[in-house]
mmCIF file of C-alpha atoms in Angstrom:
data_model
loop_
_atom_site.group_PDB
_atom_site.id
_atom_site.type_symbol
_atom_site.label_atom_id
_atom_site.label_comp_id
_atom_site.label_asym_id
_atom_site.label_seq_id
_atom_site.Cartn_x
_atom_site.Cartn_y
_atom_site.Cartn_z
ATOM 1 C CA UNK A 10 -171.783 -96.630 -24.237
ATOM 2 C CA UNK A 11 -169.977 -97.285 -20.951
ATOM 3 C CA UNK A 12 -167.164 -99.118 -22.767
ATOM 4 C CA UNK A 13 -166.947 -96.439 -25.459
ATOM 5 C CA UNK A 14 -166.752 -93.700 -22.800
ATOM 6 C CA UNK A 15 -164.019 -95.415 -20.800
ATOM 7 C CA UNK A 16 -162.062 -96.353 -23.919
ATOM 8 C CA UNK A 17 -162.167 -93.018 -25.778
ATOM 9 C CA UNK A 18 -159.633 -90.243 -25.330
ATOM 10 C CA UNK A 19 -156.060 -89.319 -26.197
ATOM 11 C CA UNK A 20 -155.107 -92.903 -25.340
ATOM 12 C CA UNK A 21 -157.559 -95.305 -26.988
ATOM 13 C CA UNK A 22 -158.238 -98.495 -25.032
ATOM 14 C CA UNK A 23 -159.950 -101.501 -26.601
ATOM 15 C CA UNK A 24 -163.140 -102.853 -24.946
ATOM 16 C CA UNK A 25 -161.482 -106.225 -24.279
ATOM 17 C CA UNK A 26 -158.606 -104.492 -22.485
ATOM 18 C CA UNK A 27 -161.060 -102.430 -20.434
ATOM 19 C CA UNK A 28 -162.906 -105.545 -19.298
ATOM 20 C CA UNK A 29 -159.609 -107.228 -18.416
ATOM 21 C CA UNK A 30 -158.416 -104.246 -16.356
ATOM 22 C CA UNK A 31 -161.736 -103.873 -14.540
ATOM 23 C CA UNK A 32 -161.848 -107.563 -13.673
ATOM 24 C CA UNK A 33 -158.184 -108.296 -12.966
ATOM 25 C CA UNK A 34 -156.678 -104.883 -12.184
ATOM 26 C CA UNK A 35 -153.050 -104.152 -12.984
ATOM 27 C CA UNK A 36 -150.486 -101.373 -12.753
ATOM 28 C CA UNK A 37 -150.104 -100.505 -16.442
ATOM 29 C CA UNK A 38 -150.509 -97.006 -17.855
ATOM 30 C CA UNK A 39 -153.911 -97.939 -19.238
ATOM 31 C CA UNK A 40 -155.031 -99.207 -15.821
ATOM 32 C CA UNK A 41 -154.015 -95.908 -14.207
ATOM 33 C CA UNK A 42 -155.915 -93.931 -16.844
ATOM 34 C CA UNK A 43 -159.047 -96.030 -16.331
ATOM 35 C CA UNK A 44 -159.127 -96.201 -12.539
ATOM 36 C CA UNK A 45 -157.985 -92.651 -11.766
ATOM 37 C CA UNK A 46 -159.416 -90.570 -14.598
ATOM 38 C CA UNK A 47 -161.979 -92.126 -16.890
ATOM 39 C CA UNK A 48 -163.855 -94.594 -14.695
ATOM 40 C CA UNK A 49 -164.819 -92.064 -11.949
ATOM 41 C CA UNK A 50 -165.966 -89.604 -14.602
ATOM 42 C CA UNK A 51 -167.927 -92.235 -16.503
ATOM 43 C CA UNK A 52 -169.630 -93.622 -13.393
ATOM 44 C CA UNK A 53 -170.589 -90.116 -12.259
ATOM 45 C CA UNK A 54 -172.009 -89.269 -15.699
ATOM 46 C CA UNK A 55 -174.044 -92.477 -15.588
ATOM 47 C CA UNK A 56 -175.447 -91.781 -12.098
ATOM 48 C CA UNK A 57 -176.147 -88.074 -12.541
ATOM 49 C CA UNK A 58 -177.435 -88.374 -16.109
ATOM 50 C CA UNK A 59 -179.974 -90.975 -15.047
ATOM 51 C CA UNK A 60 -180.997 -88.952 -11.987
ATOM 52 C CA UNK A 61 -181.435 -85.742 -13.993
ATOM 53 C CA UNK A 62 -183.642 -87.476 -16.546
ATOM 54 C CA UNK A 63 -185.871 -88.932 -13.819
ATOM 55 C CA UNK A 64 -186.047 -85.486 -12.183
ATOM 56 C CA UNK A 65 -187.376 -84.070 -15.446
ATOM 57 C CA UNK A 66 -189.908 -86.881 -15.802
ATOM 58 C CA UNK A 67 -191.247 -86.240 -12.274
ATOM 59 C CA UNK A 68 -191.618 -82.519 -12.984
ATOM 60 C CA UNK A 69 -193.410 -83.267 -16.239
ATOM 61 C CA UNK A 70 -195.752 -85.543 -14.314
ATOM 62 C CA UNK A 71 -196.372 -82.843 -11.701
ATOM 63 C CA UNK A 72 -197.082 -80.047 -14.196
ATOM 64 C CA UNK A 73 -198.634 -82.409 -16.777
ATOM 65 C CA UNK A 74 -196.457 -80.755 -19.414
ATOM 66 C CA UNK A 75 -193.568 -82.323 -21.392
ATOM 67 C CA UNK A 76 -191.708 -78.977 -21.561
ATOM 68 C CA UNK A 77 -191.256 -78.820 -17.771
ATOM 69 C CA UNK A 78 -187.749 -79.612 -16.555
ATOM 70 C CA UNK A 79 -185.317 -78.565 -13.810
ATOM 71 C CA UNK A 80 -183.227 -76.433 -16.168
ATOM 72 C CA UNK A 81 -186.138 -74.681 -17.905
ATOM 73 C CA UNK A 82 -187.994 -74.012 -14.647
ATOM 74 C CA UNK A 83 -184.918 -72.440 -13.038
ATOM 75 C CA UNK A 84 -184.570 -75.143 -10.378
ATOM 76 C CA UNK A 85 -181.005 -75.905 -11.461
ATOM 77 C CA UNK A 86 -180.195 -72.189 -11.366
ATOM 78 C CA UNK A 87 -181.483 -71.941 -7.800
ATOM 79 C CA UNK A 88 -179.300 -74.868 -6.794
ATOM 80 C CA UNK A 89 -176.360 -73.234 -8.577
ATOM 81 C CA UNK A 90 -176.863 -70.000 -6.618
ATOM 82 C CA UNK A 91 -176.916 -71.817 -3.284
ATOM 83 C CA UNK A 92 -173.759 -73.797 -4.084
ATOM 84 C CA UNK A 93 -171.972 -70.610 -5.192
ATOM 85 C CA UNK A 94 -172.895 -68.915 -1.904
ATOM 86 C CA UNK A 95 -171.518 -71.847 0.093
ATOM 87 C CA UNK A 96 -168.305 -72.079 -1.936
ATOM 88 C CA UNK A 97 -167.545 -68.362 -1.702
ATOM 89 C CA UNK A 98 -168.728 -67.356 1.764
ATOM 90 C CA UNK A 99 -168.268 -70.601 3.719
ATOM 91 C CA UNK A 100 -165.716 -72.866 2.078
ATOM 92 C CA UNK A 101 -163.397 -69.996 1.127
ATOM 93 C CA UNK A 102 -163.485 -68.644 4.694
ATOM 94 C CA UNK A 103 -163.400 -71.824 6.777
ATOM 95 C CA UNK A 104 -161.656 -74.104 4.236
ATOM 96 C CA UNK A 105 -164.090 -76.911 4.995
ATOM 97 C CA UNK A 106 -166.288 -78.667 2.476
ATOM 98 C CA UNK A 107 -168.040 -81.975 1.995
ATOM 99 C CA UNK A 108 -170.378 -83.697 -0.424
ATOM 100 C CA UNK A 109 -173.213 -83.495 2.135
ATOM 101 C CA UNK A 110 -172.768 -79.731 2.514
ATOM 102 C CA UNK A 111 -172.898 -79.080 -1.227
ATOM 103 C CA UNK A 112 -175.910 -81.351 -1.735
ATOM 104 C CA UNK A 113 -177.755 -79.745 1.197
ATOM 105 C CA UNK A 114 -177.056 -76.236 -0.123
ATOM 106 C CA UNK A 115 -178.124 -77.175 -3.644
ATOM 107 C CA UNK A 116 -181.283 -78.835 -2.298
ATOM 108 C CA UNK A 117 -182.241 -75.673 -0.400
ATOM 109 C CA UNK A 118 -181.639 -73.545 -3.488
ATOM 110 C CA UNK A 119 -183.684 -75.896 -5.643
ATOM 111 C CA UNK A 120 -186.517 -75.911 -3.090
ATOM 112 C CA UNK A 121 -186.487 -72.107 -2.928
ATOM 113 C CA UNK A 122 -187.114 -71.774 -6.663
ATOM 114 C CA UNK A 123 -189.609 -74.658 -6.612
ATOM 115 C CA UNK A 124 -191.502 -72.997 -3.771
ATOM 116 C CA UNK A 125 -191.606 -69.762 -5.750
ATOM 117 C CA UNK A 126 -193.047 -71.577 -8.777
ATOM 118 C CA UNK A 127 -195.652 -73.326 -6.639
ATOM 119 C CA UNK A 128 -196.608 -70.009 -5.037
ATOM 120 C CA UNK A 129 -197.012 -68.415 -8.449
ATOM 121 C CA UNK A 130 -199.072 -71.390 -9.636
ATOM 122 C CA UNK A 131 -201.814 -70.432 -7.175
ATOM 123 C CA UNK A 132 -202.367 -67.202 -9.095
ATOM 124 C CA UNK A 133 -201.420 -68.319 -12.613
ATOM 125 C CA UNK A 134 -203.471 -71.100 -14.154
ATOM 126 C CA UNK A 135 -201.895 -70.939 -17.600
ATOM 127 C CA UNK A 136 -199.137 -73.535 -17.889
ATOM 128 C CA UNK A 137 -197.330 -71.434 -20.497
ATOM 129 C CA UNK A 138 -197.284 -68.439 -18.150
ATOM 130 C CA UNK A 139 -196.095 -70.659 -15.308
ATOM 131 C CA UNK A 140 -193.204 -71.922 -17.425
ATOM 132 C CA UNK A 141 -192.287 -68.319 -18.244
ATOM 133 C CA UNK A 142 -192.314 -67.566 -14.507
ATOM 134 C CA UNK A 143 -189.910 -70.465 -13.985
ATOM 135 C CA UNK A 144 -187.621 -69.149 -16.709
ATOM 136 C CA UNK A 145 -187.657 -65.706 -15.060
ATOM 137 C CA UNK A 146 -186.829 -67.292 -11.702
ATOM 138 C CA UNK A 147 -183.870 -68.965 -13.377
ATOM 139 C CA UNK A 148 -182.679 -65.639 -14.795
ATOM 140 C CA UNK A 149 -182.954 -64.001 -11.375
ATOM 141 C CA UNK A 150 -180.986 -66.831 -9.763
ATOM 142 C CA UNK A 151 -178.312 -66.619 -12.460
ATOM 143 C CA UNK A 152 -178.043 -62.842 -12.038
ATOM 144 C CA UNK A 153 -177.655 -63.218 -8.277
ATOM 145 C CA UNK A 154 -174.991 -65.876 -8.859
ATOM 146 C CA UNK A 155 -173.015 -63.492 -11.059
ATOM 147 C CA UNK A 156 -173.381 -60.800 -8.382
ATOM 148 C CA UNK A 157 -172.070 -63.173 -5.722
ATOM 149 C CA UNK A 158 -169.108 -64.151 -7.896
ATOM 150 C CA UNK A 159 -167.923 -60.530 -7.956
ATOM 151 C CA UNK A 160 -167.006 -60.936 -4.270
ATOM 152 C CA UNK A 161 -164.905 -64.039 -4.877
ATOM 153 C CA UNK A 162 -161.148 -64.286 -5.201
ATOM 154 C CA UNK A 163 -159.625 -64.799 -8.650
ATOM 155 C CA UNK A 164 -158.961 -68.482 -7.988
ATOM 156 C CA UNK A 165 -162.533 -69.000 -6.792
ATOM 157 C CA UNK A 166 -163.911 -67.137 -9.815
ATOM 158 C CA UNK A 167 -162.039 -69.472 -12.170
ATOM 159 C CA UNK A 168 -163.241 -72.509 -10.221
ATOM 160 C CA UNK A 169 -166.855 -71.327 -10.150
ATOM 161 C CA UNK A 170 -166.804 -70.439 -13.822
ATOM 162 C CA UNK A 171 -165.613 -73.911 -14.763
ATOM 163 C CA UNK A 172 -168.132 -75.546 -12.449
ATOM 164 C CA UNK A 173 -171.026 -73.368 -13.685
ATOM 165 C CA UNK A 174 -170.410 -74.548 -17.265
ATOM 166 C CA UNK A 175 -171.076 -78.138 -16.213
ATOM 167 C CA UNK A 176 -168.585 -80.999 -16.196
ATOM 168 C CA UNK A 177 -168.234 -84.534 -14.870
ATOM 169 C CA UNK A 178 -164.465 -84.189 -14.528
ATOM 170 C CA UNK A 179 -162.538 -83.925 -11.279
ATOM 171 C CA UNK A 180 -164.914 -86.086 -9.234
ATOM 172 C CA UNK A 181 -163.653 -88.340 -6.475
ATOM 173 C CA UNK A 182 -164.874 -91.749 -5.366
ATOM 174 C CA UNK A 183 -166.250 -90.038 -2.244
ATOM 175 C CA UNK A 184 -168.360 -87.818 -4.491
ATOM 176 C CA UNK A 185 -169.518 -90.878 -6.422
ATOM 177 C CA UNK A 186 -170.553 -92.696 -3.242
ATOM 178 C CA UNK A 187 -172.551 -89.684 -2.046
ATOM 179 C CA UNK A 188 -174.222 -89.242 -5.450
ATOM 180 C CA UNK A 189 -175.006 -92.962 -5.697
ATOM 181 C CA UNK A 190 -176.675 -92.946 -2.266
ATOM 182 C CA UNK A 191 -178.777 -89.847 -2.997
ATOM 183 C CA UNK A 192 -179.811 -90.929 -6.486
ATOM 184 C CA UNK A 193 -180.392 -94.538 -5.359
ATOM 185 C CA UNK A 194 -182.708 -93.503 -2.515
ATOM 186 C CA UNK A 195 -184.530 -91.071 -4.811
ATOM 187 C CA UNK A 196 -185.025 -93.794 -7.421
ATOM 188 C CA UNK A 197 -186.505 -96.158 -4.840
ATOM 189 C CA UNK A 198 -188.893 -93.417 -3.689
ATOM 190 C CA UNK A 199 -189.819 -92.623 -7.294
ATOM 191 C CA UNK A 200 -190.583 -96.284 -8.005
ATOM 192 C CA UNK A 201 -192.848 -96.341 -4.932
ATOM 193 C CA UNK A 202 -194.888 -93.560 -6.553
ATOM 194 C CA UNK A 203 -195.439 -95.219 -9.943
ATOM 195 C CA UNK A 204 -198.967 -96.394 -9.077
ATOM 196 C CA UNK A 205 -200.144 -92.933 -7.923
ATOM 197 C CA UNK A 206 -198.497 -91.461 -11.041
ATOM 198 C CA UNK A 207 -200.436 -93.896 -13.201
ATOM 199 C CA UNK A 208 -203.660 -92.964 -11.443
ATOM 200 C CA UNK A 209 -202.958 -89.235 -11.855
ATOM 201 C CA UNK A 210 -202.701 -89.719 -15.610
ATOM 202 C CA UNK A 211 -206.465 -90.380 -15.563
ATOM 203 C CA UNK A 212 -207.244 -87.219 -13.585
ATOM 204 C CA UNK A 213 -207.228 -86.034 -9.986
ATOM 205 C CA UNK A 214 -210.766 -87.231 -9.289
ATOM 206 C CA UNK A 215 -209.917 -90.739 -10.442
ATOM 207 C CA UNK A 216 -206.722 -90.692 -8.357
ATOM 208 C CA UNK A 217 -208.659 -89.647 -5.253
ATOM 209 C CA UNK A 218 -211.205 -92.390 -5.870
ATOM 210 C CA UNK A 219 -208.275 -94.846 -5.895
ATOM 211 C CA UNK A 220 -207.172 -93.593 -2.478
ATOM 212 C CA UNK A 221 -204.319 -91.315 -3.599
ATOM 213 C CA UNK A 222 -203.603 -88.375 -1.295
ATOM 214 C CA UNK A 223 -203.091 -85.868 -4.123
ATOM 215 C CA UNK A 224 -201.539 -83.154 -1.958
ATOM 216 C CA UNK A 225 -199.003 -85.476 -0.368
ATOM 217 C CA UNK A 226 -198.305 -87.084 -3.739
ATOM 218 C CA UNK A 227 -197.502 -83.747 -5.395
ATOM 219 C CA UNK A 228 -195.236 -82.689 -2.537
ATOM 220 C CA UNK A 229 -193.387 -85.997 -2.791
ATOM 221 C CA UNK A 230 -192.849 -85.519 -6.519
ATOM 222 C CA UNK A 231 -191.450 -82.028 -6.024
ATOM 223 C CA UNK A 232 -189.148 -83.066 -3.182
ATOM 224 C CA UNK A 233 -187.725 -86.072 -5.052
ATOM 225 C CA UNK A 234 -187.266 -84.087 -8.247
ATOM 226 C CA UNK A 235 -185.568 -81.211 -6.393
ATOM 227 C CA UNK A 236 -183.250 -83.620 -4.574
ATOM 228 C CA UNK A 237 -182.173 -85.263 -7.838
ATOM 229 C CA UNK A 238 -181.626 -81.912 -9.542
ATOM 230 C CA UNK A 239 -179.698 -80.612 -6.532
ATOM 231 C CA UNK A 240 -177.420 -83.642 -6.489
ATOM 232 C CA UNK A 241 -176.569 -83.146 -10.161
ATOM 233 C CA UNK A 242 -175.919 -79.421 -9.730
ATOM 234 C CA UNK A 243 -173.764 -79.915 -6.628
ATOM 235 C CA UNK A 244 -171.332 -82.260 -8.381
ATOM 236 C CA UNK A 245 -171.528 -81.412 -12.085
ATOM 237 C CA UNK A 246 -172.980 -77.918 -12.245
ATOM 238 C CA UNK A 247 -176.169 -77.063 -14.118
ATOM 239 C CA UNK A 248 -176.699 -79.481 -17.011
ATOM 240 C CA UNK A 249 -179.222 -78.363 -19.618
ATOM 241 C CA UNK A 250 -182.010 -80.084 -21.567
ATOM 242 C CA UNK A 251 -181.420 -83.652 -20.340
ATOM 243 C CA UNK A 252 -184.468 -83.502 -18.072
ATOM 244 C CA UNK A 253 -186.725 -82.511 -20.975
ATOM 245 C CA UNK A 254 -185.347 -84.294 -24.017
ATOM 246 C CA UNK A 255 -184.663 -87.753 -22.575
ATOM 247 C CA UNK A 256 -188.147 -88.420 -21.068
ATOM 248 C CA UNK A 257 -189.702 -87.403 -24.393
ATOM 249 C CA UNK A 258 -187.379 -89.720 -26.329
ATOM 250 C CA UNK A 259 -188.049 -92.575 -23.902
ATOM 251 C CA UNK A 260 -191.798 -92.185 -24.359
ATOM 252 C CA UNK A 261 -191.321 -92.459 -28.106
ATOM 253 C CA UNK A 262 -188.910 -95.381 -27.819
ATOM 254 C CA UNK A 263 -190.997 -97.385 -25.332
ATOM 255 C CA UNK A 264 -194.328 -96.505 -26.930
ATOM 256 C CA UNK A 265 -196.030 -96.080 -23.559
ATOM 257 C CA UNK A 266 -196.785 -93.515 -20.857
ATOM 258 C CA UNK A 267 -196.769 -96.047 -17.998
ATOM 259 C CA UNK A 268 -194.614 -94.698 -15.133
ATOM 260 C CA UNK A 269 -193.635 -98.257 -14.152
ATOM 261 C CA UNK A 270 -191.804 -98.494 -17.494
ATOM 262 C CA UNK A 271 -190.738 -94.884 -17.962
ATOM 263 C CA UNK A 272 -189.038 -94.243 -14.598
ATOM 264 C CA UNK A 273 -186.325 -96.912 -15.111
ATOM 265 C CA UNK A 274 -186.284 -96.211 -18.868
ATOM 266 C CA UNK A 275 -185.627 -92.512 -18.233
ATOM 267 C CA UNK A 276 -182.777 -93.401 -15.881
ATOM 268 C CA UNK A 277 -181.187 -95.693 -18.469
ATOM 269 C CA UNK A 278 -181.753 -93.195 -21.276
ATOM 270 C CA UNK A 279 -180.383 -90.276 -19.257
ATOM 271 C CA UNK A 280 -177.314 -92.295 -18.288
ATOM 272 C CA UNK A 281 -176.593 -93.256 -21.917
ATOM 273 C CA UNK A 282 -177.288 -89.720 -23.177
ATOM 274 C CA UNK A 283 -174.911 -88.102 -20.669
ATOM 275 C CA UNK A 284 -172.222 -90.720 -21.284
ATOM 276 C CA UNK A 285 -172.451 -89.957 -24.996
ATOM 277 C CA UNK A 286 -172.392 -86.165 -24.464
ATOM 278 C CA UNK A 287 -169.472 -86.410 -22.032
ATOM 279 C CA UNK A 288 -167.526 -88.473 -24.560
ATOM 280 C CA UNK A 289 -168.193 -85.810 -27.218
ATOM 281 C CA UNK A 290 -167.188 -83.030 -24.792
ATOM 282 C CA UNK A 291 -163.849 -84.737 -24.099
ATOM 283 C CA UNK A 292 -162.915 -85.773 -27.627
ATOM 284 C CA UNK A 293 -164.511 -83.433 -30.178
ATOM 285 C CA UNK A 294 -162.091 -80.512 -29.688
ATOM 286 C CA UNK A 295 -159.320 -82.342 -27.802
ATOM 287 C CA UNK A 296 -157.197 -81.298 -26.005
ATOM 288 C CA UNK A 297 -159.706 -78.501 -25.313
ATOM 289 C CA UNK A 298 -162.699 -79.815 -23.393
ATOM 290 C CA UNK A 299 -166.215 -78.521 -24.013
ATOM 291 C CA UNK A 300 -168.642 -77.959 -21.162
ATOM 292 C CA UNK A 301 -171.202 -80.719 -20.771
ATOM 293 C CA UNK A 302 -174.089 -78.224 -21.043
ATOM 294 C CA UNK A 303 -172.795 -77.082 -24.428
ATOM 295 C CA UNK A 304 -173.020 -80.611 -25.787
ATOM 296 C CA UNK A 305 -176.329 -81.538 -24.139
ATOM 297 C CA UNK A 306 -177.840 -78.321 -25.543
ATOM 298 C CA UNK A 307 -176.557 -79.184 -29.031
ATOM 299 C CA UNK A 308 -178.435 -82.487 -28.948
ATOM 300 C CA UNK A 309 -181.238 -81.689 -26.503
ATOM 301 C CA UNK A 310 -182.453 -78.296 -27.739
ATOM 302 C CA UNK A 311 -183.463 -79.590 -31.213
ATOM 303 C CA UNK A 312 -185.503 -82.304 -29.507
ATOM 304 C CA UNK A 313 -187.330 -79.658 -27.433
ATOM 305 C CA UNK A 314 -188.010 -77.590 -30.564
ATOM 306 C CA UNK A 315 -189.360 -80.714 -32.264
ATOM 307 C CA UNK A 316 -191.596 -81.349 -29.255
ATOM 308 C CA UNK A 317 -193.027 -77.812 -29.407
ATOM 309 C CA UNK A 318 -193.671 -78.072 -33.171
ATOM 310 C CA UNK A 319 -195.448 -81.411 -32.738
ATOM 311 C CA UNK A 320 -197.615 -80.061 -29.908
ATOM 312 C CA UNK A 321 -198.449 -76.938 -31.917
ATOM 313 C CA UNK A 322 -199.330 -79.010 -34.980
ATOM 314 C CA UNK A 323 -201.490 -81.366 -32.929
ATOM 315 C CA UNK A 324 -203.293 -78.389 -31.374
ATOM 316 C CA UNK A 325 -203.901 -76.926 -34.802
ATOM 317 C CA UNK A 326 -205.341 -80.206 -36.084
ATOM 318 C CA UNK A 327 -207.614 -80.462 -33.091
ATOM 319 C CA UNK A 328 -208.875 -76.950 -33.715
#
């Protein structure tokens, strides 16, 4: 998928030529296209797609529900609101921006919505009602984002509109380094939690008997998931359905619920899924480019519908 993504576009480049350019360099037109345009975009899609899928898996583990995800629960919308506030009221005024600033703002926005959901969860025991509360939080965040955009200049409005649709284009190698560090650290932390996640699958009482600090474990899951979602939103905008569809598909593909297998599998699956969707977004209606969320929704939403039908059918059989 990596070779297909780098090689596809208005100028088709054969896989053998891609490998030669990546290994030996060169100053040809194809080398310029790869190094300056396609390779940064492809690497960013790989990193952020994998991180977003793992974020969804961690949220599904926390809520014990396969429908939970950063986009559905409004976490991505909260991060989007925070980034919009920074871009309009700070960057536009002081003309200073950095990857760290955008990630920090997105992380705070994601945590704000996550905190709201956790607060609501103390009063609402129904998981379906809690998911609806997350969706409503997402709508509120999106409405506030639109309100904030009304105070932006025309150039900023166009920039924010393009960013809010989701895209892996226009990234720099500095952005890629920052994203790689954040996602890499988060992945290491997630892998350190695979044993507690496995214990939690057998119930809280069993996890406590195995020495798991359930409260600290849940907070860790939320923080790691919010950080991954914030990193994706800061650089690519809100990307829909990846965090729900890919973990479900990886469970089916791997035939197991073991976190030790699914955490790296979700990263690999999310990376491949986003590379595929980005390739479709660039080439399907060329030279017009589709937003990445449009394509991920086209492929991800049917998977979510299938999940809901299967769960409903299983519940009916049990009854």
